[in-house]
Tab-separated table of C-alpha atoms and ligand atoms in Angstrom:
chain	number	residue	atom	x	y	z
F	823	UNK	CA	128.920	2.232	-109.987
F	824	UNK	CA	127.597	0.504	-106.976
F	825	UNK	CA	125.908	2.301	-104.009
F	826	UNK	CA	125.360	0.407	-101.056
F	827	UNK	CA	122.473	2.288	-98.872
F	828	UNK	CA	123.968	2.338	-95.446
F	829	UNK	CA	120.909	4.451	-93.728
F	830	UNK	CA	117.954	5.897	-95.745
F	831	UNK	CA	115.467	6.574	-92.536
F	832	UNK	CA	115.074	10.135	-91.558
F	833	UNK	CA	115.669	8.971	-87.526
F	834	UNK	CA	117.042	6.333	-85.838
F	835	UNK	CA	115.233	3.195	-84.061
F	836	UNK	CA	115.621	-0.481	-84.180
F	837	UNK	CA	117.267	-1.413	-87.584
F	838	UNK	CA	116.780	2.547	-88.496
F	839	UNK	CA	119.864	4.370	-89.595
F	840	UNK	CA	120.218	7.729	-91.112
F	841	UNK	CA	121.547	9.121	-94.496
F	842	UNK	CA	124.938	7.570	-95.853
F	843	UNK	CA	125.506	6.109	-99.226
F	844	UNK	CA	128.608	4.390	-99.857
F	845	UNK	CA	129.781	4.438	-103.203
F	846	UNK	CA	132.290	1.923	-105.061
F	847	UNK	CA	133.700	1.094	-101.359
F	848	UNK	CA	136.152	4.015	-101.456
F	849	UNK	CA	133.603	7.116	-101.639
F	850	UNK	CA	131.082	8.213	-99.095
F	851	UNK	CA	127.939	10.442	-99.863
F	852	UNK	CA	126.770	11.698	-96.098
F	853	UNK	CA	127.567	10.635	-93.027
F	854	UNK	CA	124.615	9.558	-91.034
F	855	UNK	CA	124.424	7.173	-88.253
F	856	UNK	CA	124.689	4.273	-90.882
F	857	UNK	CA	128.723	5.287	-91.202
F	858	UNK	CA	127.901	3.122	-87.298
F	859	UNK	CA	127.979	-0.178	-88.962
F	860	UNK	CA	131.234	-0.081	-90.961
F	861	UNK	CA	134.113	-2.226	-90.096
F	862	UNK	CA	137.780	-0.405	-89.476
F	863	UNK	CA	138.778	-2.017	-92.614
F	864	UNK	CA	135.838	-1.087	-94.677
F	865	UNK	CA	135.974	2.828	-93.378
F	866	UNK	CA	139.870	3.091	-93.872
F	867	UNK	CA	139.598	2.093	-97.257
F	868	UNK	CA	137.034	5.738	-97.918
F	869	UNK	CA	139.249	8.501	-99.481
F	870	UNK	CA	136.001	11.137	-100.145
F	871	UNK	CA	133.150	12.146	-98.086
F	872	UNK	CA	130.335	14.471	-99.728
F	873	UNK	CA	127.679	16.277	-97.738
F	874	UNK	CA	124.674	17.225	-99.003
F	875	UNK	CA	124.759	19.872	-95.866
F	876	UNK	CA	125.189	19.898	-91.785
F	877	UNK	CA	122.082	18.811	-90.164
F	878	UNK	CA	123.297	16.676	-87.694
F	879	UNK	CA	121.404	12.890	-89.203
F	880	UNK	CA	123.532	13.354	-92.111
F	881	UNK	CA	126.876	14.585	-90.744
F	882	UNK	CA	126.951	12.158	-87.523
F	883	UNK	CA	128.595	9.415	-88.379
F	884	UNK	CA	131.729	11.945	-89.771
F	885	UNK	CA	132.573	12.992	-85.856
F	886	UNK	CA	132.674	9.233	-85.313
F	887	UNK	CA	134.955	7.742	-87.934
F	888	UNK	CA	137.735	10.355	-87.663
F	889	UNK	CA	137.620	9.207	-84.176
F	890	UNK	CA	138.155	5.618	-85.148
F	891	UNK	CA	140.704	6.479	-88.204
F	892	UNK	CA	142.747	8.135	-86.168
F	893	UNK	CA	145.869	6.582	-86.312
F	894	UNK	CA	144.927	4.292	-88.830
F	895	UNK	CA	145.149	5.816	-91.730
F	896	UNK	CA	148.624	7.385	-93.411
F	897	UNK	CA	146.536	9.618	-95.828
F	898	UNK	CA	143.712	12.331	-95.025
F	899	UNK	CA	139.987	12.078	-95.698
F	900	UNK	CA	138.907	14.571	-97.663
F	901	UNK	CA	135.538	16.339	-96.627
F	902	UNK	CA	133.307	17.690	-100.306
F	903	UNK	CA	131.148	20.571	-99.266
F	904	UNK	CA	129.988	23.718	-99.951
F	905	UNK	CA	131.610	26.827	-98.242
F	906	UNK	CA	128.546	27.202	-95.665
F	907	UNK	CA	128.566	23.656	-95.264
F	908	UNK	CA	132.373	23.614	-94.210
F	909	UNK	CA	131.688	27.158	-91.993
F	910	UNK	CA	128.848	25.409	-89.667
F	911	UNK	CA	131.302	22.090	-89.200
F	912	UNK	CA	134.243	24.263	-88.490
F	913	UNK	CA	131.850	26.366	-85.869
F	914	UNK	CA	129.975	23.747	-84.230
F	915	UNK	CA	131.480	20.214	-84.379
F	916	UNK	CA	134.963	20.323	-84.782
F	917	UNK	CA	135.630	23.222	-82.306
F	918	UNK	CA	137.157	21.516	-79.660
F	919	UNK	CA	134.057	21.687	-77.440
F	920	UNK	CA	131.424	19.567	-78.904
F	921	UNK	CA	134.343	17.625	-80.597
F	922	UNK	CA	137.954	17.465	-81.486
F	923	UNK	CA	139.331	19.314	-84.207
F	924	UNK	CA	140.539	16.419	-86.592
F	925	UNK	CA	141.042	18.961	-89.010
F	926	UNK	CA	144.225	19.796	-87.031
F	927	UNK	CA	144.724	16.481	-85.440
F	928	UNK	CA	147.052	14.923	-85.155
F	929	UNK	CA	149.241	18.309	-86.439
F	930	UNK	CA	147.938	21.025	-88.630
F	931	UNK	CA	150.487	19.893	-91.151
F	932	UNK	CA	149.268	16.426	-91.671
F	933	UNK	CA	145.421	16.590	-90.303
F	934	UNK	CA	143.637	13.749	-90.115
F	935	UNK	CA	140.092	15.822	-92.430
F	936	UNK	CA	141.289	17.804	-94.937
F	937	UNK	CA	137.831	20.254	-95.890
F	938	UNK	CA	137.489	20.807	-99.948
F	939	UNK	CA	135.063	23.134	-101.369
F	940	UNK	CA	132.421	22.415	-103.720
F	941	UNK	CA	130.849	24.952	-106.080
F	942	UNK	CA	127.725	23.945	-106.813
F	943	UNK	CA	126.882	23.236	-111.105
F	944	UNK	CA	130.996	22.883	-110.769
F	945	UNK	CA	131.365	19.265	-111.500
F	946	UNK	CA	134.491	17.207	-109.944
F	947	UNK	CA	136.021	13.899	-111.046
F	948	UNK	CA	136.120	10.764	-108.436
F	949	UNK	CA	137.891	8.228	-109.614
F	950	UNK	CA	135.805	7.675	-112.738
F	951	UNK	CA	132.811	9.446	-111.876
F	952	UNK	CA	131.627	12.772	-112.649
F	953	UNK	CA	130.267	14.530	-109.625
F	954	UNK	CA	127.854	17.917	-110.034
F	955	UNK	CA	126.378	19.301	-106.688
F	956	UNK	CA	123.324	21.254	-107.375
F	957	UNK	CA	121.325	23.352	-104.914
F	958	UNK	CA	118.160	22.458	-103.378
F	959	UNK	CA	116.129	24.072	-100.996
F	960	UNK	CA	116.195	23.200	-97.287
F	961	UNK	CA	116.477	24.762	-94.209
F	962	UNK	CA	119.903	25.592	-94.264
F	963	UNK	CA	122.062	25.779	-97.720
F	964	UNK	CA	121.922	22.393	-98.910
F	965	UNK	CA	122.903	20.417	-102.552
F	966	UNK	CA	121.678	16.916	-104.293
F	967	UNK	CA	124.397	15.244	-106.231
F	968	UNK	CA	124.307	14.630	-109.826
F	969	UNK	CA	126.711	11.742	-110.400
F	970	UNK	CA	127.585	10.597	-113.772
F	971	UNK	CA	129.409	6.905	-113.562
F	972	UNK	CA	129.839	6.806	-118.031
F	973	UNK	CA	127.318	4.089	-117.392
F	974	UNK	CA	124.414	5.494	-116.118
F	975	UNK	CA	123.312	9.102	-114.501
F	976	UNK	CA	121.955	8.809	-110.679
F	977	UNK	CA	120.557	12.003	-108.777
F	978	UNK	CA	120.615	12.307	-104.835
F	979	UNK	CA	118.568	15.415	-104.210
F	980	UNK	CA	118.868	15.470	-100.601
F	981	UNK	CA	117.042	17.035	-97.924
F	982	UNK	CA	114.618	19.244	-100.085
F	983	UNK	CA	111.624	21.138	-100.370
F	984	UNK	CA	109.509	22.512	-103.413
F	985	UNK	CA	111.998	24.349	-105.768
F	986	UNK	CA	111.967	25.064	-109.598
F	987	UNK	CA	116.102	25.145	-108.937
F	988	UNK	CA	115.726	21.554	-108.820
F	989	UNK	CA	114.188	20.682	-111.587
F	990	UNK	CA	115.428	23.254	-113.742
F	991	UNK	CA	119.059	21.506	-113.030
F	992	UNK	CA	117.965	18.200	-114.051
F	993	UNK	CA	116.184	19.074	-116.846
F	994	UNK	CA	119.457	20.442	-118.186
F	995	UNK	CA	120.877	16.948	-118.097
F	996	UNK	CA	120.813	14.912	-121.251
F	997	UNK	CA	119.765	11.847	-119.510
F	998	UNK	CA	118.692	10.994	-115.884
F	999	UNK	CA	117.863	6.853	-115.140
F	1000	UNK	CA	117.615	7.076	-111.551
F	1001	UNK	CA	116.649	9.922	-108.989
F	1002	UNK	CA	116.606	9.081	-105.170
F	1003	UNK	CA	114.659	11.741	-103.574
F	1004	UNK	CA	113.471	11.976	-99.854
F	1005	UNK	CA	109.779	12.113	-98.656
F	1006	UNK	CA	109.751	12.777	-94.889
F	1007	UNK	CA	106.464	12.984	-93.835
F	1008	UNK	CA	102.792	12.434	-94.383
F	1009	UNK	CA	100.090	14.938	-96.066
F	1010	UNK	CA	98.601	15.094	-93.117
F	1011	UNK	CA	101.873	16.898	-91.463
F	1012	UNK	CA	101.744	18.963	-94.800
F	1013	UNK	CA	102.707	22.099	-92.347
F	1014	UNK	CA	105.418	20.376	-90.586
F	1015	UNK	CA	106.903	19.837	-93.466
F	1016	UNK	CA	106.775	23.460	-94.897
F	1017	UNK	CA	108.484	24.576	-92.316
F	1018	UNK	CA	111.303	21.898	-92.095
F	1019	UNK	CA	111.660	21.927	-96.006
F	1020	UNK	CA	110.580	18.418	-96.601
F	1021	UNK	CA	108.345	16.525	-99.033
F	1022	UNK	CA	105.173	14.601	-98.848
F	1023	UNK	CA	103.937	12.482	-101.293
F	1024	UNK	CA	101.336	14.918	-103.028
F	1025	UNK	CA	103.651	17.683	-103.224
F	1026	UNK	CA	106.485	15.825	-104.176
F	1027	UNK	CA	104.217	14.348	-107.179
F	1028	UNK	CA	103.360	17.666	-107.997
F	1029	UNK	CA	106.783	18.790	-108.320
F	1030	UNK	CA	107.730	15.806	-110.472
F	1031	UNK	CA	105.274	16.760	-112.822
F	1032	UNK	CA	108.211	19.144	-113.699
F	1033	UNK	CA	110.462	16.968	-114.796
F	1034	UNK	CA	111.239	16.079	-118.490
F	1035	UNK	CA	112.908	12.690	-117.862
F	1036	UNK	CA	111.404	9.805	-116.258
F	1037	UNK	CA	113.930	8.554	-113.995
F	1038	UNK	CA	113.397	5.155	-111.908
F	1039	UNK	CA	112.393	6.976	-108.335
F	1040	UNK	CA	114.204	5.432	-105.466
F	1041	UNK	CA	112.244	6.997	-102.243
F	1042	UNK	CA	114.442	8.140	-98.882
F	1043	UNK	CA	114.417	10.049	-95.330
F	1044	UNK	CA	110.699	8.461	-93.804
F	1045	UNK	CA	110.318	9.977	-90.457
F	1046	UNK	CA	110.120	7.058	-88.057
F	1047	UNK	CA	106.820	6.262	-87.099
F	1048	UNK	CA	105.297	7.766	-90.928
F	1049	UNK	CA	106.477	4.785	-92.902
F	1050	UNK	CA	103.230	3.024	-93.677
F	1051	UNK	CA	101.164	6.504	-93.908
F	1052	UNK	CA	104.161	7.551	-96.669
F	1053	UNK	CA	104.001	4.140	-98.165
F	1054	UNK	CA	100.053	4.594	-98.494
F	1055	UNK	CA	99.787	7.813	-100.164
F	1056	UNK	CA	102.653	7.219	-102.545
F	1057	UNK	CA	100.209	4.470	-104.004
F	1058	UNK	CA	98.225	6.889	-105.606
F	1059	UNK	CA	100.375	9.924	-105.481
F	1060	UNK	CA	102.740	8.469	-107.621
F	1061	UNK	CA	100.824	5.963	-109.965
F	1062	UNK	CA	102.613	5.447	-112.881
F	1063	UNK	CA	106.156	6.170	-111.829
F	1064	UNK	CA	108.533	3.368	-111.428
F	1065	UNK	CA	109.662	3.500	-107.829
F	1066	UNK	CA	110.722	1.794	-104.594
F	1067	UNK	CA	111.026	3.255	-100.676
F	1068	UNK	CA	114.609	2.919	-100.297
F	1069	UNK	CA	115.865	0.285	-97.133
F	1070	UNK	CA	119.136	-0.174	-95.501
F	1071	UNK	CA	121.188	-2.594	-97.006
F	1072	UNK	CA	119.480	-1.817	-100.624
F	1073	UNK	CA	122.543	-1.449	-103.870
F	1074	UNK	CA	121.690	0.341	-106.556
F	1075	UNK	CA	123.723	-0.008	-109.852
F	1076	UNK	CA	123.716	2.874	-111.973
J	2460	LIG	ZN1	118.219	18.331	-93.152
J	2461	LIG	ZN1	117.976	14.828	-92.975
């Protein structure tokens, strides 16, 4: 399996884009504004989208590209997501008002998005990979993906905060090599964070401490601006763990 990182930042700015994995060429894991630098070629050739959940840096790019696909492609794309998930696009993107509805465009016989739901712990086949979403806490209902290639196993926990859930699921794997997890901001915005459900480097290494495996750590969703302060205290916070701060561009084989 081969992810290319298409955004990682948790904003946009000069050579910033926000969360979107693309996976084997064909499969999409959020759709942030990276989806932006896709040719027409490279997004008609995506069959499966999966959202981690609906906040609007990771579901972007997905108003965008049915707007350029349109017309373009002969088969639908199919939208993974949990129920909630689903309810908030329906509601408040593709409603006709902030956007068209592509899931009845260009007829509601042969739409454009088709919307599947995901259980999560229910695992789904993609091609050949095995795909679990487990739940995380955030803000709003949100999962990680567990995704099992027969080669390797990679986690994507998503937008998350402090939550045995987490680590109880992974745990319950056999094997984990590599877990990309986010760390938005600071210590110092330690509050900020509470509130918004993201990490920071001490309590994200505190959290780890719960993990039985010892995955390769692959570090997403800096807050613009927080970079080198993240970058600083993940020196220490995480000594001994075998990790990187994720950039755009970066493939990871798993
Ligand atoms: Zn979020
Ligand atoms: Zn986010």
């Amino acid at each position: 399996m081969r992810i290319k990182v298409l955004g990682c930042s948790g904003g946009v700015g000069p050579g910033l884009r926000t969360t979107s994995l693309l996976i084997d060429d064909t499969l999409l894991i959020d759709a942030g504004t990276g989806v932006g630098d896709l040719s027409l070629a490279q997004m008609s050739r995506i069959g499966d989208l999966l959202l981690t959940h609906a906040h609007l840096d990771h579901v972007c790019g997905l108003a965008f590209m049915a707007d350029n696909l349109f017309g373009l492609v002969d088969r639908p794309l199919s939208v993974h997501a949990t129920a909630e998930t689903l309810a908030t696009l329906r509601e408040h993107l593709f409603n006709w008002r902030l956007w068209p509805d592509f899931t009845r465009l260009p007829d509601a016989d042969h739409p454009l998005v088709v919307f599947r739901e995901l259980e999560p712990g229910v695992a789904k086949s993609f091609g050949g990979l095995r795909i679990t979403p487990f739940p995380v806490l955030h803000t709003v209902p949100a999962v990680g993906y567990l995704i099992d290639s027969g080669e390797g196993v990679f986690a994507f926990s998503g937008d998350s905060y402090a939550d045995d859930r987490l680590w109880e699921f992974l745990n319950r794997q056999p094997r984990l090599d590599r877990l990309m997890v986010e760390v938005a901001f600071p210590d110092e915005e330690g509050e900020l964070a509470r509130v918004s459900r993201h990490f920071t480097p001490a309590l994200l290494a505190a959290e780890l401490r719960k993990l039985r495996h010892r995955p390769k750590l692959f570090l997403t969703h800096h807050k613009p601006g927080c970079e080198r302060a993240i970058e600083h205290e993940c020196l220490s916070a995480l000594e001994g763990w075998d990790y990187s701060h994720l950039k755009r561009g970066d493939i990871i084989l798993s």
